[in-house]
Short mmCIF file of C-alpha atoms in Angstrom, two decimals:
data_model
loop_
_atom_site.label_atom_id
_atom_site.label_comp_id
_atom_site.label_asym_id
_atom_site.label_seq_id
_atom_site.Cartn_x
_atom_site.Cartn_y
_atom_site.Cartn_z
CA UNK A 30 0.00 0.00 0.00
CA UNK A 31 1.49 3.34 -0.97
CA UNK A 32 0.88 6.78 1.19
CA UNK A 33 0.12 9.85 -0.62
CA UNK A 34 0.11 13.28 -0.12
CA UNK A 35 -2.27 16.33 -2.01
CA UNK A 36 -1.12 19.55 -2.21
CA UNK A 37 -3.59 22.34 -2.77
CA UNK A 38 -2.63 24.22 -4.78
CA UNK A 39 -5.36 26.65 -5.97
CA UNK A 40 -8.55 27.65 -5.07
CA UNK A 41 -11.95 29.04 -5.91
CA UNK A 42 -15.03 30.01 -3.76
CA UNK A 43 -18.11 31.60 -5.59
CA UNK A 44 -21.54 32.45 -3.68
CA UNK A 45 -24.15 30.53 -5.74
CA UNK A 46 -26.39 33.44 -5.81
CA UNK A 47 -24.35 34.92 -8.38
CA UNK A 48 -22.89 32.72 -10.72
CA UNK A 49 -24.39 33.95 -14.03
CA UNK A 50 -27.72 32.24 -15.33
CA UNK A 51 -25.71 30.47 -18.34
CA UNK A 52 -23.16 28.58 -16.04
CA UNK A 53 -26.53 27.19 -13.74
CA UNK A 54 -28.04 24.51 -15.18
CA UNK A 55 -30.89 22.13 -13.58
CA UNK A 56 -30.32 18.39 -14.96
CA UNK A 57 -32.92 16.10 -14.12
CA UNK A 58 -30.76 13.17 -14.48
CA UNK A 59 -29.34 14.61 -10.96
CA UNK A 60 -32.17 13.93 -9.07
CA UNK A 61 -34.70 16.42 -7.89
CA UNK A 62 -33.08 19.72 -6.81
CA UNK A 63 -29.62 19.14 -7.37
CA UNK A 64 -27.58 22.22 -9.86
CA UNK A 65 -25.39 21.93 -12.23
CA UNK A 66 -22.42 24.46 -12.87
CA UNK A 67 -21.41 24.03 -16.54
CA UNK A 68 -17.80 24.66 -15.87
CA UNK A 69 -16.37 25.30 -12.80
CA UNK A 70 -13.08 26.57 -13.57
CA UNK A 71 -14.78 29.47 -16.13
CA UNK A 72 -17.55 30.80 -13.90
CA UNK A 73 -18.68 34.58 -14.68
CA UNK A 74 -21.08 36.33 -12.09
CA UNK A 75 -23.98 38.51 -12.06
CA UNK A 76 -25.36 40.34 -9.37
CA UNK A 77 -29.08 39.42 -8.52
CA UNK A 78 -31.01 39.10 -4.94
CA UNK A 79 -31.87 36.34 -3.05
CA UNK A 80 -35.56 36.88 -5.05
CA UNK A 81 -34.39 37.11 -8.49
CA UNK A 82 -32.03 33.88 -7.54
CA UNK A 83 -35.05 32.09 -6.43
CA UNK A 84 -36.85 32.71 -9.71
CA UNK A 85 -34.07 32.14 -11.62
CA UNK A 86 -34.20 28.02 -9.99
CA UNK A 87 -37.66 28.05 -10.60
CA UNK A 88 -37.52 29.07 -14.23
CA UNK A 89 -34.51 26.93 -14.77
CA UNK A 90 -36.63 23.74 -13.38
CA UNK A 91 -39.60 24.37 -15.19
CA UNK A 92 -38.27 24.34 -18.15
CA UNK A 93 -35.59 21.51 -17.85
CA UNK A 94 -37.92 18.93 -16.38
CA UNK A 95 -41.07 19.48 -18.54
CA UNK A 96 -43.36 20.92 -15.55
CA UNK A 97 -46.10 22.80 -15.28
CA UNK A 98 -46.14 24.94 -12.53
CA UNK A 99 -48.83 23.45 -10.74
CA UNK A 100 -46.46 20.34 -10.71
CA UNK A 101 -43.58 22.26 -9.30
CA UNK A 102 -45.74 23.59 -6.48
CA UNK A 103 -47.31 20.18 -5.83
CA UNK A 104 -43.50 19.02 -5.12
CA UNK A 105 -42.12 22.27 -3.08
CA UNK A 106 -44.80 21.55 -1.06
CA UNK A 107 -43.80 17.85 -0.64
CA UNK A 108 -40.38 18.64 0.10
CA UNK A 109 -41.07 21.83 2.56
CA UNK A 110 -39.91 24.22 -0.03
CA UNK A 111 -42.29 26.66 0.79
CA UNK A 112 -44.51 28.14 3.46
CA UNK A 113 -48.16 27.81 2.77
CA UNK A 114 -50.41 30.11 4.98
CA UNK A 115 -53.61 28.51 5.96
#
């Protein structure tokens, strides 16, 4: 058996919110909710809220999966996506 050791080298951190609608991509091959960054060593950024992020996932999923958006609220609510006032 043979001991190695990893050197870091390099590093890059980006806050989700902002990596740029083109590098986000929603594959449903994933698994429900899981991203996709299309290449993680050529991220660009834009700067959006935590709203227009939100949107952003849901109009990404919509359209990659094929749902209709009563689907997509059937299944937040499932999962505890969102908060329903009753």
């Amino acid at each position: 058996m043979m001991e190695g050791i990893m050197e870091v080298v390099a590093h890059n951190a980006y806050d989700l919110k902002y990596v740029s609608s083109s590098d986000i991509n929603y594959n449903p091959a994933l698994g429900t909710g899981q991203l996709q960054i299309r290449d993680i060593h050529y991220v660009s950024t834009e700067t959006r809220t935590s709203w227009q992020f939100c949107q952003l996932l849901d109009k990404k999923f919509l359209a990659s999966s094929r749902r209709n958006i009563n689907e997509w609220l059937a299944l937040a609510k499932s999962h505890g996506w969102i908060k329903i006032d009753e």
